[in-house]
Amino acid sequence: MRTTTAAALASLTALTLALAGCGDSGGSSSAGDGDSGAKGGSKSLTFWVMKGTNPDASKFYSAIKKEFKKQTGATLKVQEVEWADAHDKLVRSFAGGGGPDVSEIGTTWTPEFAAAGGLADITKQVTASGMAKDELQALKDSATYDGKQYGVGWYAGVRGMVYRKDIFKKDGVKVPTNWAELEKAVKTLKAKEPKMAAMPVAGGSSYGAAPFIWGAGGAFATKDGDKWKGALDSKASQAGLKFYTDLALKDGSSTTAASTWKETDLLDAFAKNKAAMVIQGNWTPKTVIEQNPDLKGKVGAFAIPGKDGGVAPAFLGGSNLSVMATSKKQDLAWKFIKMMTTGDLAKKWADQTGYLPTTKTALKPYAESSDKLVAPFATAMLKGGRNVPSAPQWGTVEGNKTITAMLQSILTGTSVEAATKKASASIETTLNAKN
């Protein structure tokens, strides 16, 4: 079980003096960055960004440094941090200082860090700027804890269905617009494409199940006063999970091996012509074509349909930008966040990374795009984006693999009722644990 942030803070108090002197260790910084006391007494701002989201970000970093200097007169220091190290590095900076002024924070980490006192409350700034009305609600929810906002969405992604257009056309399968049509498509593909899995159901993909849990009116957990209640064992959640897993267990959409697959395995099966449609994130279709150039022009995408039509709710994951509570440059930090999350810079980052921007205004052109591998995902974000419970301990639920363990048990023979009862009890215990 992952240590909670508050406990980690307590255990790291002894490191305060050491951390104050080496808070920048481990990340890579661009050459030429000055210290906070740069020549001429100019101010500087330190920004931590996660490495790898944008494989070649050097030009973008140069652009934001130039724009930041133009807008504020201050120097921007960009430091890349490995995702694997980021959580604990940030926790250490909360305890001992020496961290950034602004950091990229995963959406499911934001409530945890806010509860630990590591992030600054920027509710007033967001409201005064007018951004609050333009933010996607799911991302606003991800950055909100105890009624206050501790970050602004920077980029995000959502899952949808990626499918073989040529196979659908050959077999007379129409893009499903509701769950009944999705099941019909699975049955047709199962019968006509015996060498392909119609729609593998991956036991290791917790957020692949979310559209069906939410789409049936269910939830992972609900808040009752100051307590959380596990909700996966509700009738609605069970109905959604049963439909989803029955695609594999009853309709034969999947394979036995897929009960332990992750989303990367789904992508691999699709690229190797072993699956007709798979649940994938908006950042993956281009990867499919890179892996198998023969699929160029044959790959399509559609938003996961709602039970009775429309768009199913889908988990909107990504990163927020947050001001560190320890920063002595709060106003400057807010100016940087506003610059990064609105206008051309937000669009450039989204385009370079394959993710999508986080405001309605910026996202609308993507939803109206002629690119059929982009528009369905953007539409899903606008119409169906949803966040997981905004609880400090949700990261522990993820770390415990509670949801994937539930899915794998269902796919290997445990009843939906028994599996959801166990998972729901575990979530309830975890979310109500004190930091």
Short mmCIF file of C-alpha atoms in Angstrom, two decimals:
data_model
loop_
_atom_site.label_atom_id
_atom_site.label_comp_id
_atom_site.label_asym_id
_atom_site.label_seq_id
_atom_site.Cartn_x
_atom_site.Cartn_y
_atom_site.Cartn_z
CA MET A 1 0.00 0.00 0.00
CA ARG A 2 1.37 3.41 -0.91
CA THR A 3 2.27 5.71 1.98
CA THR A 4 -0.07 8.69 2.28
CA THR A 5 1.32 12.16 1.69
CA ALA A 6 0.81 13.35 5.25
CA ALA A 7 2.66 10.33 6.64
CA ALA A 8 5.43 10.86 4.13
CA LEU A 9 5.71 14.49 5.16
CA ALA A 10 6.17 13.48 8.78
CA SER A 11 8.88 10.97 7.96
CA LEU A 12 10.71 13.50 5.79
CA THR A 13 10.96 16.30 8.33
CA ALA A 14 14.48 15.23 9.21
CA LEU A 15 15.54 15.84 5.61
CA THR A 16 14.59 19.52 5.65
CA LEU A 17 18.10 20.99 5.81
CA ALA A 18 19.47 18.68 3.14
CA LEU A 19 16.55 19.25 0.82
CA ALA A 20 16.78 23.00 1.13
CA GLY A 21 20.16 22.73 -0.53
CA CYS A 22 19.37 20.12 -3.22
CA GLY A 23 15.77 20.65 -4.23
CA ASP A 24 16.74 20.79 -7.88
CA SER A 25 18.53 17.44 -7.95
CA GLY A 26 17.28 14.72 -10.27
CA GLY A 27 15.57 16.95 -12.83
CA SER A 28 17.17 18.22 -15.99
CA SER A 29 17.26 21.95 -16.59
CA SER A 30 17.85 23.77 -19.81
CA ALA A 31 21.25 25.34 -20.29
CA GLY A 32 21.54 29.01 -19.54
CA ASP A 33 18.96 29.21 -16.75
CA GLY A 34 19.93 31.72 -14.15
CA ASP A 35 19.54 31.67 -10.38
CA SER A 36 16.74 33.52 -8.62
CA GLY A 37 19.22 36.30 -8.07
CA ALA A 38 20.12 36.68 -11.73
CA LYS A 39 22.24 39.56 -13.00
CA GLY A 40 20.56 42.91 -12.72
CA GLY A 41 18.36 41.62 -9.90
CA SER A 42 15.83 40.18 -12.34
CA LYS A 43 13.26 37.75 -10.95
CA SER A 44 12.99 34.11 -11.96
CA LEU A 45 10.36 31.38 -11.70
CA THR A 46 11.03 27.65 -11.50
CA PHE A 47 8.70 25.28 -13.34
CA TRP A 48 8.71 21.48 -12.99
CA VAL A 49 7.36 19.57 -15.97
CA MET A 50 7.10 15.80 -16.36
CA LYS A 51 9.54 14.28 -18.81
CA GLY A 52 8.31 12.34 -21.80
CA THR A 53 4.83 13.74 -22.36
CA ASN A 54 6.34 15.81 -25.15
CA PRO A 55 9.28 13.79 -26.51
CA ASP A 56 10.94 16.82 -28.09
CA ALA A 57 9.92 19.79 -25.98
CA SER A 58 13.04 21.94 -26.39
CA LYS A 59 11.44 24.30 -28.94
CA PHE A 60 8.36 24.66 -26.76
CA TYR A 61 10.47 25.45 -23.71
CA SER A 62 12.32 28.12 -25.67
CA ALA A 63 9.00 29.61 -26.77
CA ILE A 64 7.51 29.80 -23.28
CA LYS A 65 10.70 31.28 -21.83
CA LYS A 66 10.62 33.99 -24.48
CA GLU A 67 6.91 34.69 -23.96
CA PHE A 68 7.23 34.70 -20.17
CA LYS A 69 10.10 37.17 -20.38
CA LYS A 70 8.04 39.34 -22.72
CA GLN A 71 4.97 39.34 -20.47
CA THR A 72 6.63 39.63 -17.06
CA GLY A 73 10.28 40.61 -17.50
CA ALA A 74 11.20 37.54 -15.45
CA THR A 75 13.34 34.52 -16.30
CA LEU A 76 11.71 31.09 -16.50
CA LYS A 77 13.66 28.03 -15.33
CA VAL A 78 12.27 24.79 -16.78
CA GLN A 79 13.22 21.55 -15.08
CA GLU A 80 12.09 18.13 -16.29
CA VAL A 81 11.21 15.46 -13.71
CA GLU A 82 10.61 11.77 -14.38
CA TRP A 83 7.01 10.72 -13.73
CA ALA A 84 8.26 7.82 -11.63
CA ASP A 85 10.10 10.21 -9.32
CA ALA A 86 7.68 13.12 -9.37
CA HIS A 87 5.31 12.16 -6.56
CA ASP A 88 7.98 11.66 -3.92
CA LYS A 89 10.08 14.57 -5.17
CA LEU A 90 7.11 16.91 -4.73
CA VAL A 91 6.33 15.51 -1.28
CA ARG A 92 9.92 16.14 -0.23
CA SER A 93 9.70 19.70 -1.49
CA PHE A 94 6.58 20.24 0.65
CA ALA A 95 8.52 19.14 3.71
CA GLY A 96 11.85 20.80 3.09
CA GLY A 97 11.42 23.50 0.49
CA GLY A 98 13.73 23.77 -2.48
CA GLY A 99 11.03 22.78 -4.93
CA PRO A 100 9.47 24.66 -7.84
CA ASP A 101 7.19 27.68 -7.87
CA VAL A 102 4.84 25.99 -10.32
CA SER A 103 4.57 22.30 -11.12
CA GLU A 104 2.69 19.98 -13.40
CA ILE A 105 0.52 17.80 -11.13
CA GLY A 106 -1.36 14.71 -12.27
CA THR A 107 -5.10 15.22 -11.91
CA THR A 108 -5.53 12.36 -9.43
CA TRP A 109 -2.68 13.73 -7.28
CA THR A 110 -4.05 17.24 -6.91
CA PRO A 111 -6.54 16.62 -4.04
CA GLU A 112 -3.90 14.59 -2.19
CA PHE A 113 -1.30 17.36 -2.39
CA ALA A 114 -3.88 20.05 -1.59
CA ALA A 115 -4.96 18.18 1.55
CA ALA A 116 -1.32 17.91 2.60
CA GLY A 117 -0.92 21.70 2.38
CA GLY A 118 1.54 21.57 -0.51
CA LEU A 119 -0.47 23.63 -3.02
CA ALA A 120 -1.65 27.22 -2.97
CA ASP A 121 -5.34 28.08 -3.08
CA ILE A 122 -5.91 29.92 -6.38
CA THR A 123 -9.71 30.06 -6.29
CA LYS A 124 -9.86 33.87 -6.33
CA GLN A 125 -7.41 34.19 -9.21
CA VAL A 126 -9.28 31.65 -11.34
CA THR A 127 -12.62 33.34 -10.67
CA ALA A 128 -11.32 36.87 -11.28
CA SER A 129 -9.71 35.83 -14.57
CA GLY A 130 -12.98 34.50 -15.96
CA MET A 131 -11.36 31.10 -16.60
CA ALA A 132 -13.74 29.35 -14.21
CA LYS A 133 -16.58 29.63 -16.72
CA ASP A 134 -14.50 28.19 -19.55
CA GLU A 135 -12.85 25.25 -17.78
CA LEU A 136 -14.09 21.75 -18.42
CA GLN A 137 -15.99 20.77 -15.30
CA ALA A 138 -14.22 17.43 -14.91
CA LEU A 139 -10.83 19.14 -14.77
CA LYS A 140 -12.10 21.84 -12.45
CA ASP A 141 -13.36 19.04 -10.19
CA SER A 142 -9.97 17.32 -10.31
CA ALA A 143 -8.28 20.47 -9.00
CA THR A 144 -10.86 21.18 -6.29
CA TYR A 145 -10.56 20.06 -2.69
CA ASP A 146 -12.78 21.11 0.19
CA GLY A 147 -14.46 23.72 -2.00
CA LYS A 148 -11.23 25.45 -3.07
CA GLN A 149 -9.31 25.23 -6.32
CA TYR A 150 -5.64 24.27 -6.29
CA GLY A 151 -4.78 24.02 -9.97
CA VAL A 152 -5.86 24.66 -13.53
CA GLY A 153 -6.06 22.01 -16.24
CA TRP A 154 -3.12 22.16 -18.65
CA TYR A 155 -3.75 19.22 -20.99
CA ALA A 156 -5.96 16.17 -20.91
CA GLY A 157 -6.96 13.00 -22.67
CA VAL A 158 -10.00 10.78 -22.82
CA ARG A 159 -10.74 7.23 -23.92
CA GLY A 160 -12.89 6.32 -26.86
CA MET A 161 -13.26 3.45 -29.30
CA VAL A 162 -10.65 2.92 -32.00
CA TYR A 163 -11.83 0.58 -34.77
CA ARG A 164 -11.05 -0.89 -38.17
CA LYS A 165 -13.05 1.05 -40.72
CA ASP A 166 -12.32 -1.47 -43.46
CA ILE A 167 -13.54 -4.41 -41.36
CA PHE A 168 -16.70 -2.60 -40.32
CA LYS A 169 -17.45 -1.75 -43.96
CA LYS A 170 -16.76 -5.27 -45.21
CA ASP A 171 -19.01 -6.85 -42.57
CA GLY A 172 -21.77 -4.26 -42.77
CA VAL A 173 -21.25 -3.03 -39.21
CA LYS A 174 -22.37 0.50 -38.44
CA VAL A 175 -20.70 2.64 -35.78
CA PRO A 176 -22.72 1.94 -32.61
CA THR A 177 -24.76 4.79 -31.15
CA ASN A 178 -25.96 3.00 -27.99
CA TRP A 179 -25.16 -0.10 -25.95
CA ALA A 180 -27.58 -2.36 -27.77
CA GLU A 181 -25.90 -1.49 -31.07
CA LEU A 182 -22.47 -2.00 -29.50
CA GLU A 183 -23.47 -5.51 -28.44
CA LYS A 184 -24.91 -6.20 -31.91
CA ALA A 185 -21.64 -5.04 -33.51
CA VAL A 186 -19.66 -7.36 -31.23
CA LYS A 187 -21.84 -10.35 -32.18
CA THR A 188 -21.54 -9.62 -35.89
CA LEU A 189 -17.77 -9.22 -35.75
CA LYS A 190 -17.48 -12.36 -33.64
CA ALA A 191 -19.30 -14.33 -36.33
CA LYS A 192 -17.64 -12.80 -39.40
CA GLU A 193 -14.07 -12.30 -38.15
CA PRO A 194 -13.13 -15.50 -36.31
CA LYS A 195 -9.42 -14.65 -36.42
CA MET A 196 -9.94 -11.32 -34.65
CA ALA A 197 -11.25 -10.44 -31.20
CA ALA A 198 -14.30 -8.25 -31.76
CA MET A 199 -13.61 -6.06 -28.71
CA PRO A 200 -11.09 -7.32 -26.14
CA VAL A 201 -12.03 -6.40 -22.57
CA ALA A 202 -8.79 -5.65 -20.72
CA GLY A 203 -8.80 -6.60 -17.04
CA GLY A 204 -5.94 -4.20 -16.39
CA SER A 205 -7.78 -1.14 -17.71
CA SER A 206 -9.72 0.40 -14.83
CA TYR A 207 -10.81 3.46 -16.78
CA GLY A 208 -11.98 1.39 -19.72
CA ALA A 209 -14.79 0.24 -17.44
CA ALA A 210 -15.67 3.74 -16.23
CA PRO A 211 -17.96 4.72 -19.15
CA PHE A 212 -20.13 1.69 -18.42
CA ILE A 213 -20.23 2.21 -14.65
CA TRP A 214 -21.08 5.89 -15.04
CA GLY A 215 -23.18 5.28 -18.13
CA ALA A 216 -25.56 3.06 -16.15
CA GLY A 217 -25.88 5.72 -13.45
CA GLY A 218 -23.32 4.18 -11.10
CA ALA A 219 -20.24 5.57 -9.38
CA PHE A 220 -16.93 4.53 -7.85
CA ALA A 221 -17.79 6.27 -4.57
CA THR A 222 -20.14 8.96 -3.29
CA LYS A 223 -19.68 11.62 -0.61
CA ASP A 224 -22.03 11.67 2.38
CA GLY A 225 -21.15 14.62 4.59
CA ASP A 226 -17.46 14.24 5.36
CA LYS A 227 -17.45 10.50 4.69
CA TRP A 228 -17.06 8.51 1.48
CA LYS A 229 -19.22 5.53 0.64
CA GLY A 230 -18.13 2.87 -1.84
CA ALA A 231 -20.61 2.70 -4.70
CA LEU A 232 -19.39 -0.04 -7.02
CA ASP A 233 -21.82 -2.46 -5.38
CA SER A 234 -24.84 -0.28 -6.16
CA LYS A 235 -27.41 -1.77 -8.52
CA ALA A 236 -26.55 0.79 -11.19
CA SER A 237 -22.78 0.22 -11.02
CA GLN A 238 -23.28 -3.53 -11.12
CA ALA A 239 -25.56 -3.25 -14.15
CA GLY A 240 -22.96 -1.23 -16.06
CA LEU A 241 -20.15 -3.60 -15.13
CA LYS A 242 -22.24 -6.62 -16.04
CA PHE A 243 -22.96 -5.23 -19.50
CA TYR A 244 -19.28 -4.43 -20.05
CA THR A 245 -17.88 -7.74 -18.84
CA ASP A 246 -20.67 -9.73 -20.48
CA LEU A 247 -19.42 -8.49 -23.84
CA ALA A 248 -16.51 -10.82 -23.14
CA LEU A 249 -18.12 -13.52 -21.01
CA LYS A 250 -21.47 -13.89 -22.80
CA ASP A 251 -20.95 -12.41 -26.27
CA GLY A 252 -17.42 -13.67 -26.87
CA SER A 253 -15.95 -10.27 -27.74
CA SER A 254 -12.65 -10.96 -26.02
CA THR A 255 -10.00 -13.60 -25.30
CA THR A 256 -9.01 -15.38 -22.11
CA ALA A 257 -5.62 -13.69 -22.17
CA ALA A 258 -7.21 -10.23 -22.18
CA SER A 259 -8.42 -10.71 -18.60
CA THR A 260 -4.96 -9.50 -17.47
CA TRP A 261 -4.19 -7.12 -20.34
CA LYS A 262 -3.38 -3.45 -19.91
CA GLU A 263 -4.29 -0.78 -22.45
CA THR A 264 -0.88 -1.17 -24.08
CA ASP A 265 -1.76 -4.81 -24.78
CA LEU A 266 -5.00 -3.71 -26.41
CA LEU A 267 -3.07 -1.33 -28.62
CA ASP A 268 -0.59 -4.04 -29.55
CA ALA A 269 -3.38 -6.48 -30.47
CA PHE A 270 -5.08 -3.86 -32.61
CA ALA A 271 -1.86 -2.93 -34.42
CA LYS A 272 -1.22 -6.62 -35.15
CA ASN A 273 -4.66 -7.12 -36.75
CA LYS A 274 -5.86 -9.24 -33.82
CA ALA A 275 -8.70 -6.95 -32.70
CA ALA A 276 -11.46 -5.15 -34.60
CA MET A 277 -12.06 -2.42 -32.02
CA VAL A 278 -10.46 -1.44 -28.73
CA ILE A 279 -10.90 1.17 -26.02
CA GLN A 280 -7.97 3.56 -26.29
CA GLY A 281 -6.92 7.09 -25.40
CA ASN A 282 -6.94 9.90 -27.93
CA TRP A 283 -3.14 9.92 -27.88
CA THR A 284 -2.80 6.41 -29.38
CA PRO A 285 -4.27 6.18 -32.94
CA LYS A 286 -1.19 7.67 -34.56
CA THR A 287 0.94 5.14 -32.69
CA VAL A 288 -1.07 2.32 -34.26
CA ILE A 289 -0.23 3.56 -37.74
CA GLU A 290 3.43 4.00 -36.80
CA GLN A 291 3.52 0.40 -35.62
CA ASN A 292 1.66 -0.91 -38.66
CA PRO A 293 1.82 1.43 -41.68
CA ASP A 294 -0.50 -0.94 -43.57
CA LEU A 295 -3.35 0.36 -41.38
CA LYS A 296 -3.08 3.91 -42.71
CA GLY A 297 -6.55 4.99 -43.81
CA LYS A 298 -8.15 1.96 -42.17
CA VAL A 299 -8.38 3.26 -38.59
CA GLY A 300 -11.34 5.19 -37.25
CA ALA A 301 -12.57 6.37 -33.87
CA PHE A 302 -15.86 7.09 -32.14
CA ALA A 303 -16.88 8.21 -28.69
CA ILE A 304 -18.04 5.36 -26.46
CA PRO A 305 -21.82 5.56 -26.83
CA GLY A 306 -24.20 6.18 -23.98
CA LYS A 307 -26.55 3.43 -22.86
CA ASP A 308 -29.50 4.87 -24.75
CA GLY A 309 -27.60 7.16 -27.12
CA GLY A 310 -25.37 10.18 -26.98
CA VAL A 311 -21.92 10.03 -25.42
CA ALA A 312 -21.03 7.92 -22.39
CA PRO A 313 -19.25 9.64 -19.50
CA ALA A 314 -15.51 8.93 -19.71
CA PHE A 315 -12.61 9.59 -17.38
CA LEU A 316 -10.84 12.82 -18.26
CA GLY A 317 -7.23 12.37 -17.18
CA GLY A 318 -4.24 14.61 -17.60
CA SER A 319 -2.34 17.25 -15.69
CA ASN A 320 -3.05 20.43 -13.81
CA LEU A 321 -0.66 23.30 -13.22
CA SER A 322 -0.43 24.30 -9.57
CA VAL A 323 1.34 26.97 -7.54
CA MET A 324 3.39 25.55 -4.67
CA ALA A 325 2.38 26.81 -1.24
CA THR A 326 6.08 27.38 -0.46
CA SER A 327 6.61 29.69 -3.43
CA LYS A 328 7.43 33.29 -2.55
CA LYS A 329 6.33 34.39 -6.04
CA GLN A 330 2.62 33.63 -5.95
CA ASP A 331 1.52 36.44 -8.29
CA LEU A 332 4.22 35.66 -10.82
CA ALA A 333 3.37 31.97 -10.64
CA TRP A 334 -0.29 32.69 -11.35
CA LYS A 335 0.62 34.80 -14.39
CA PHE A 336 2.63 31.88 -15.71
CA ILE A 337 -0.25 29.41 -15.23
CA LYS A 338 -2.67 31.74 -17.01
CA MET A 339 -0.21 32.12 -19.88
CA MET A 340 0.23 28.35 -20.19
CA THR A 341 -3.42 27.32 -20.06
CA THR A 342 -4.96 29.83 -22.45
CA GLY A 343 -4.25 30.89 -25.99
CA ASP A 344 -1.59 29.72 -28.42
CA LEU A 345 0.72 28.06 -25.91
CA ALA A 346 -1.99 25.69 -24.69
CA LYS A 347 -2.80 24.76 -28.29
CA LYS A 348 0.86 24.23 -29.21
CA TRP A 349 1.43 21.89 -26.28
CA ALA A 350 -1.72 19.91 -27.08
CA ASP A 351 -0.78 19.59 -30.75
CA GLN A 352 2.78 18.50 -29.98
CA THR A 353 1.82 15.91 -27.36
CA GLY A 354 -1.30 14.42 -28.94
CA TYR A 355 -3.39 15.42 -25.93
CA LEU A 356 -6.14 18.04 -25.92
CA PRO A 357 -6.57 21.50 -24.35
CA THR A 358 -8.70 21.93 -21.25
CA THR A 359 -11.05 24.83 -21.89
CA LYS A 360 -14.30 24.74 -23.83
CA THR A 361 -13.14 27.56 -26.09
CA ALA A 362 -9.87 25.85 -26.99
CA LEU A 363 -11.44 22.39 -27.34
CA LYS A 364 -14.33 23.34 -29.62
CA PRO A 365 -12.22 23.58 -32.82
CA TYR A 366 -10.90 20.06 -32.16
CA ALA A 367 -14.46 18.75 -31.78
CA GLU A 368 -15.32 20.39 -35.12
CA SER A 369 -12.14 19.15 -36.80
CA SER A 370 -12.27 17.22 -40.07
CA ASP A 371 -9.71 14.83 -38.57
CA LYS A 372 -11.81 11.78 -37.67
CA LEU A 373 -9.13 10.54 -35.28
CA VAL A 374 -9.39 13.75 -33.25
CA ALA A 375 -12.98 15.02 -33.36
CA PRO A 376 -14.65 12.03 -31.61
CA PHE A 377 -12.33 12.31 -28.61
CA ALA A 378 -12.73 16.07 -28.33
CA THR A 379 -16.50 15.61 -28.48
CA ALA A 380 -16.28 13.00 -25.72
CA MET A 381 -14.33 15.47 -23.58
CA LEU A 382 -16.84 18.26 -24.13
CA LYS A 383 -19.97 16.18 -23.67
CA GLY A 384 -18.95 13.31 -21.41
CA GLY A 385 -15.75 14.15 -19.52
CA ARG A 386 -15.88 13.14 -15.87
CA ASN A 387 -13.51 12.92 -12.94
CA VAL A 388 -12.93 10.21 -10.36
CA PRO A 389 -13.79 10.99 -6.71
CA SER A 390 -11.91 14.12 -5.68
CA ALA A 391 -10.46 12.51 -2.57
CA PRO A 392 -6.89 12.80 -1.25
CA GLN A 393 -6.65 9.01 -1.00
CA TRP A 394 -7.77 8.21 -4.55
CA GLY A 395 -4.15 7.77 -5.56
CA THR A 396 -3.93 4.97 -2.99
CA VAL A 397 -6.96 3.28 -4.58
CA GLU A 398 -5.10 3.38 -7.88
CA GLY A 399 -1.89 2.17 -6.25
CA ASN A 400 -3.74 -0.75 -4.66
CA LYS A 401 -5.12 -1.71 -8.10
CA THR A 402 -8.54 -2.13 -6.49
CA ILE A 403 -10.54 -1.64 -9.68
CA THR A 404 -8.38 -3.77 -11.94
CA ALA A 405 -8.38 -6.58 -9.36
CA MET A 406 -12.18 -6.42 -9.41
CA LEU A 407 -12.32 -6.53 -13.20
CA GLN A 408 -9.89 -9.41 -13.44
CA SER A 409 -11.83 -11.41 -10.89
CA ILE A 410 -15.09 -10.90 -12.80
CA LEU A 411 -13.46 -11.85 -16.10
CA THR A 412 -12.12 -15.06 -14.54
CA GLY A 413 -15.34 -16.27 -12.96
CA THR A 414 -16.21 -14.26 -9.84
CA SER A 415 -19.76 -12.90 -9.84
CA VAL A 416 -20.24 -9.18 -10.41
CA GLU A 417 -22.04 -8.97 -7.06
CA ALA A 418 -19.21 -10.57 -5.07
CA ALA A 419 -16.43 -8.72 -6.87
CA THR A 420 -18.05 -5.30 -6.56
CA LYS A 421 -18.89 -5.82 -2.89
CA LYS A 422 -15.23 -6.51 -2.12
CA ALA A 423 -13.96 -3.61 -4.23
CA SER A 424 -16.52 -1.18 -2.85
CA ALA A 425 -15.62 -2.02 0.74
CA SER A 426 -11.93 -1.55 -0.05
CA ILE A 427 -12.51 1.83 -1.69
CA GLU A 428 -14.64 3.00 1.23
CA THR A 429 -11.98 2.03 3.76
CA THR A 430 -9.20 3.66 1.75
CA LEU A 431 -10.99 6.95 1.04
CA ASN A 432 -12.00 7.38 4.69
CA ALA A 433 -8.53 6.65 6.06
CA LYS A 434 -6.94 9.64 7.75
CA ASN A 435 -3.76 11.02 6.23
#
